[in-house]
XYZ file of C-alpha atoms in Angstrom:
301
model
C 6.418 19.708 -7.025
C 2.644 19.590 -6.490
C 1.044 16.660 -4.675
C -2.692 16.607 -5.396
C -4.287 13.242 -4.678
C -7.929 12.087 -4.652
C -8.494 10.464 -1.265
C -10.097 7.019 -1.471
C -12.902 5.753 0.803
C -12.709 8.948 2.846
C -16.112 8.929 4.568
C -16.072 5.200 5.256
C -12.594 5.329 6.764
C -13.317 8.305 8.997
C -16.574 6.802 10.299
C -14.931 3.492 11.151
C -11.936 5.107 12.875
C -14.265 7.266 15.020
C -11.931 10.247 15.452
C -12.676 12.798 18.140
C -11.217 15.331 20.542
C -8.442 13.875 22.665
C -7.841 10.914 20.346
C -4.495 10.419 18.612
C -4.491 8.810 15.165
C -1.341 7.904 13.243
C -1.753 8.193 9.484
C 1.077 6.012 8.247
C 0.655 6.991 4.595
C 0.073 10.720 4.821
C 0.233 11.444 1.084
C -1.435 14.735 0.257
C -3.178 14.813 3.633
C -6.754 14.047 2.570
C -7.526 11.497 5.259
C -5.571 13.501 7.832
C -7.566 16.643 7.077
C -10.871 14.837 7.627
C -9.635 13.294 10.883
C -8.446 16.695 12.127
C -11.841 18.180 11.270
C -13.387 15.741 13.746
C -11.057 16.966 16.508
C -8.430 14.218 16.501
C -4.700 14.778 16.849
C -2.998 13.377 13.743
C 0.584 12.202 13.390
C 1.180 12.005 9.634
C 3.994 9.721 8.456
C 5.324 9.345 4.910
C 8.580 8.335 3.237
C 8.012 10.736 0.330
C 9.508 14.186 1.061
C 7.277 15.755 -1.610
C 4.173 14.391 0.129
C 5.401 15.559 3.526
C 6.024 19.071 2.214
C 2.630 19.242 0.519
C 0.731 17.957 3.556
C 2.618 20.298 5.869
C 1.738 23.227 3.629
C -1.891 22.131 3.673
C -2.270 21.203 7.347
C 0.706 22.705 9.178
C -1.349 25.565 10.577
C -3.374 23.126 12.685
C -1.733 22.632 16.107
C -3.159 19.105 16.260
C -1.124 17.997 13.231
C 2.466 16.743 13.035
C 4.297 15.445 9.961
C 7.122 12.921 10.323
C 9.418 11.185 7.842
C 9.370 7.388 7.765
C 7.541 4.338 6.489
C 4.395 2.794 7.926
C 6.417 -0.305 8.794
C 8.531 1.882 11.090
C 5.651 3.272 13.177
C 6.877 1.709 16.444
C 9.994 3.883 16.067
C 8.645 6.921 14.232
C 5.679 7.385 16.597
C 7.242 5.915 19.744
C 6.591 9.043 21.836
C 2.795 8.921 21.327
C 2.177 5.152 21.398
C -0.147 3.476 22.091
C -2.798 5.469 20.218
C -6.510 5.391 19.457
C -6.128 4.867 15.725
C -3.801 3.766 12.925
C -4.488 4.268 9.232
C -2.551 3.111 6.185
C -3.568 3.629 2.556
C -1.355 1.245 0.595
C -0.057 1.451 -2.938
C 1.117 4.295 -5.124
C -0.515 7.736 -5.102
C -1.768 9.636 -8.125
C 1.008 12.283 -8.018
C 3.660 9.570 -7.941
C 2.075 7.859 -10.947
C 1.427 11.018 -12.909
C 4.811 12.743 -12.548
C 7.106 11.281 -15.199
C 10.264 12.055 -13.229
C 9.197 9.670 -10.450
C 9.548 6.756 -12.870
C 6.350 4.870 -12.032
C 4.498 5.273 -15.331
C 4.787 3.105 -18.430
C 2.965 5.832 -20.382
C 5.358 8.705 -19.664
C 9.087 8.811 -20.241
C 11.261 9.243 -17.194
C 14.079 7.597 -15.270
C 13.232 4.041 -14.223
C 13.191 4.952 -10.533
C 9.911 3.996 -8.741
C 11.183 4.848 -5.254
C 8.561 6.394 -2.982
C 11.345 7.947 -0.921
C 14.909 9.096 -1.527
C 16.604 5.929 -0.264
C 17.228 2.458 -1.651
C 17.683 0.962 -5.109
C 15.888 2.263 -8.156
C 13.955 -0.104 -10.419
C 16.748 0.150 -12.996
C 19.318 -0.842 -10.366
C 17.155 -3.732 -9.205
C 16.947 -5.080 -12.769
C 20.707 -4.730 -13.218
C 21.668 -6.280 -9.879
C 19.271 -9.227 -9.525
C 19.886 -12.363 -11.550
C 17.358 -13.441 -14.158
C 15.792 -16.128 -11.990
C 15.201 -13.800 -9.041
C 13.849 -11.093 -11.320
C 11.388 -13.580 -12.816
C 10.288 -14.588 -9.317
C 9.656 -10.954 -8.364
C 7.589 -10.326 -11.482
C 5.632 -13.554 -11.048
C 4.914 -13.260 -7.325
C 4.392 -9.516 -6.958
C 2.877 -8.876 -10.378
C 1.124 -12.215 -10.860
C 2.505 -12.075 -14.399
C 2.401 -15.423 -16.249
C 5.081 -14.292 -18.751
C 7.541 -13.434 -15.974
C 10.381 -15.569 -17.331
C 10.582 -14.120 -20.858
C 10.045 -10.622 -19.445
C 12.907 -11.091 -16.962
C 15.126 -12.476 -19.704
C 14.491 -9.489 -21.976
C 14.918 -6.985 -19.142
C 18.302 -8.490 -18.279
C 19.365 -8.288 -21.921
C 18.239 -4.688 -22.386
C 18.985 -3.292 -18.887
C 16.589 -0.356 -19.419
C 17.107 2.890 -17.537
C 13.993 4.732 -18.793
C 10.326 3.906 -18.234
C 9.220 3.845 -21.870
C 12.265 1.749 -22.723
C 11.260 -0.803 -20.080
C 7.659 -0.821 -21.319
C 8.878 -1.590 -24.853
C 10.975 -4.466 -23.512
C 7.866 -5.975 -21.894
C 5.941 -5.586 -25.137
C 8.619 -7.521 -26.994
C 8.663 -10.278 -24.385
C 4.919 -10.978 -24.377
C 3.288 -12.459 -27.514
C 0.939 -9.891 -29.077
C -2.036 -12.245 -28.933
C -1.512 -12.622 -25.159
C -1.662 -8.898 -24.365
C -4.467 -8.163 -21.880
C -7.445 -6.259 -23.255
C -8.254 -3.992 -20.290
C -4.785 -3.028 -19.006
C -1.418 -2.147 -20.502
C 0.771 -5.177 -21.101
C 3.458 -3.731 -18.789
C 1.091 -3.032 -15.877
C 1.868 -6.154 -13.870
C 5.613 -5.924 -14.429
C 5.749 -2.276 -13.363
C 3.623 -3.085 -10.318
C 5.994 -5.874 -9.321
C 9.091 -3.713 -9.742
C 7.521 -0.899 -7.711
C 6.520 -3.239 -4.886
C 9.987 -4.793 -4.805
C 11.822 -1.457 -4.898
C 9.776 -0.108 -1.993
C 9.602 -3.395 -0.069
C 5.862 -2.885 0.210
C 4.902 -6.365 1.416
C 7.706 -6.364 3.979
C 6.517 -2.973 5.256
C 2.967 -4.321 5.518
C 4.125 -7.397 7.428
C 5.972 -5.161 9.901
C 2.901 -3.001 10.439
C 0.518 -5.912 10.938
C 2.845 -7.567 13.460
C 3.144 -4.295 15.406
C -0.589 -3.518 15.687
C -0.996 -4.925 19.229
C 1.679 -2.546 20.536
C 0.497 0.423 18.441
C -3.088 0.544 19.731
C -4.726 1.246 23.066
C -7.698 -0.835 24.162
C -10.561 0.559 22.097
C -8.150 1.706 19.404
C -8.820 0.899 15.764
C -6.629 0.080 12.774
C -7.796 0.732 9.200
C -5.974 -0.590 6.147
C -6.863 0.324 2.561
C -5.294 -1.999 -0.013
C -5.372 -2.069 -3.810
C -3.687 -5.379 -4.559
C -4.899 -8.937 -3.928
C -1.629 -9.934 -2.243
C -1.882 -7.020 0.187
C -5.576 -7.541 0.909
C -4.974 -11.250 1.545
C -2.216 -10.433 4.034
C -4.458 -7.937 5.847
C -7.396 -10.348 5.919
C -5.288 -13.208 7.312
C -3.516 -11.023 9.873
C -6.789 -9.558 11.125
C -8.271 -13.056 11.372
C -5.302 -14.128 13.501
C -5.641 -11.073 15.752
C -9.342 -11.793 16.273
C -8.802 -15.522 16.910
C -11.386 -18.307 17.107
C -12.695 -20.101 20.204
C -12.418 -23.889 19.836
C -13.900 -24.837 23.211
C -16.730 -27.419 23.363
C -20.207 -25.881 23.450
C -21.578 -25.179 26.913
C -18.433 -23.966 28.702
C -19.224 -20.808 30.711
C -15.925 -19.149 29.711
C -13.334 -19.748 27.019
C -10.585 -22.125 28.144
C -8.713 -22.608 24.873
C -7.203 -19.160 24.564
C -8.456 -18.999 21.006
C -10.101 -15.567 20.944
C -7.557 -12.814 20.431
C -7.454 -9.249 21.664
C -9.151 -7.780 18.597
C -12.617 -7.628 17.054
C -13.240 -7.402 13.325
C -15.353 -4.368 12.386
C -15.603 -5.181 8.675
C -16.809 -8.737 8.003
C -16.244 -8.036 4.316
C -13.854 -5.504 2.863
C -15.498 -2.129 2.241
C -15.324 -1.093 -1.416
C -15.802 2.247 -3.135
C -19.324 3.240 -4.137
C -20.369 3.489 -7.772
C -20.295 7.262 -7.446
C -16.744 7.293 -6.122
C -15.533 4.900 -8.814
C -17.097 7.092 -11.477
C -15.388 10.181 -10.044
C -12.089 8.397 -9.377
C -11.570 5.190 -11.415
C -8.461 4.327 -9.396
C -10.707 3.687 -6.382
C -12.244 0.655 -8.123
C -9.741 -1.774 -6.608
C -9.667 -0.257 -3.106
C -10.541 -2.502 -0.159
C -10.892 -1.237 3.411
C -10.621 -3.527 6.449
C -10.797 -2.389 10.097
C -10.150 -4.055 13.466
C -10.552 -2.836 17.047
C -8.405 -3.770 20.033
C -10.841 -4.954 22.700
C -8.533 -6.006 25.529
């Protein structure tokens, strides 16, 4: 199966990570290898990690001839284990969310526009979306759809999903259509977009993986090392923003003290005061980059 993916915020990410000869960078969401290829071109050693065996195979085919590249199976939340032999490193990169090949291949079960099994797993393990719907009670399913999809019609959608127990993507999309009043359908996105997003995030435990990564950053990076996170969802970006703010810390000492005595400043410095977004040119070439937000921190001590 092919895995061709348009890399988002490539130049901005590479410049902020400052790859170079002798530096080791862990790409925790290897995908098709676009970011990894650019980092390797600048002389860095890249450890590429992904839970998707199709992505790993494609990236290995693309980059495996470079002695500075290694591909490893795992999730970005497991980097302390998956990359234990090279830690701490000079850089960590994660590009969150679903990739174009996962969305576009009907058999992966991510798309509400193409018929396929209601799967949505990024890797071979864990429950499918169909199993999640069947196994969770209606109340919990509504919570998932509301919190992860920010869907205001989560309760009727959950109720209809539990009644229908869909096993195919188009079947699930039709259930959502029935559950949401026609006059309330959004104008710019498919009515099932938020529900499918929520199911995907729950199936792959995406927020839990992100929490694990953010908590591990101090042990993943050397002093001078940088972490870059590209997010596509407001919940993810908020988590990254808050975690980075905590890592940076704030001095609360009275003015005039020669040195900080409160222990407020953390061990990190924020390199992106505002999230970096895709340029107009990139959005025009790749509309999926419109919602991308890049934030970067550096470990300073």
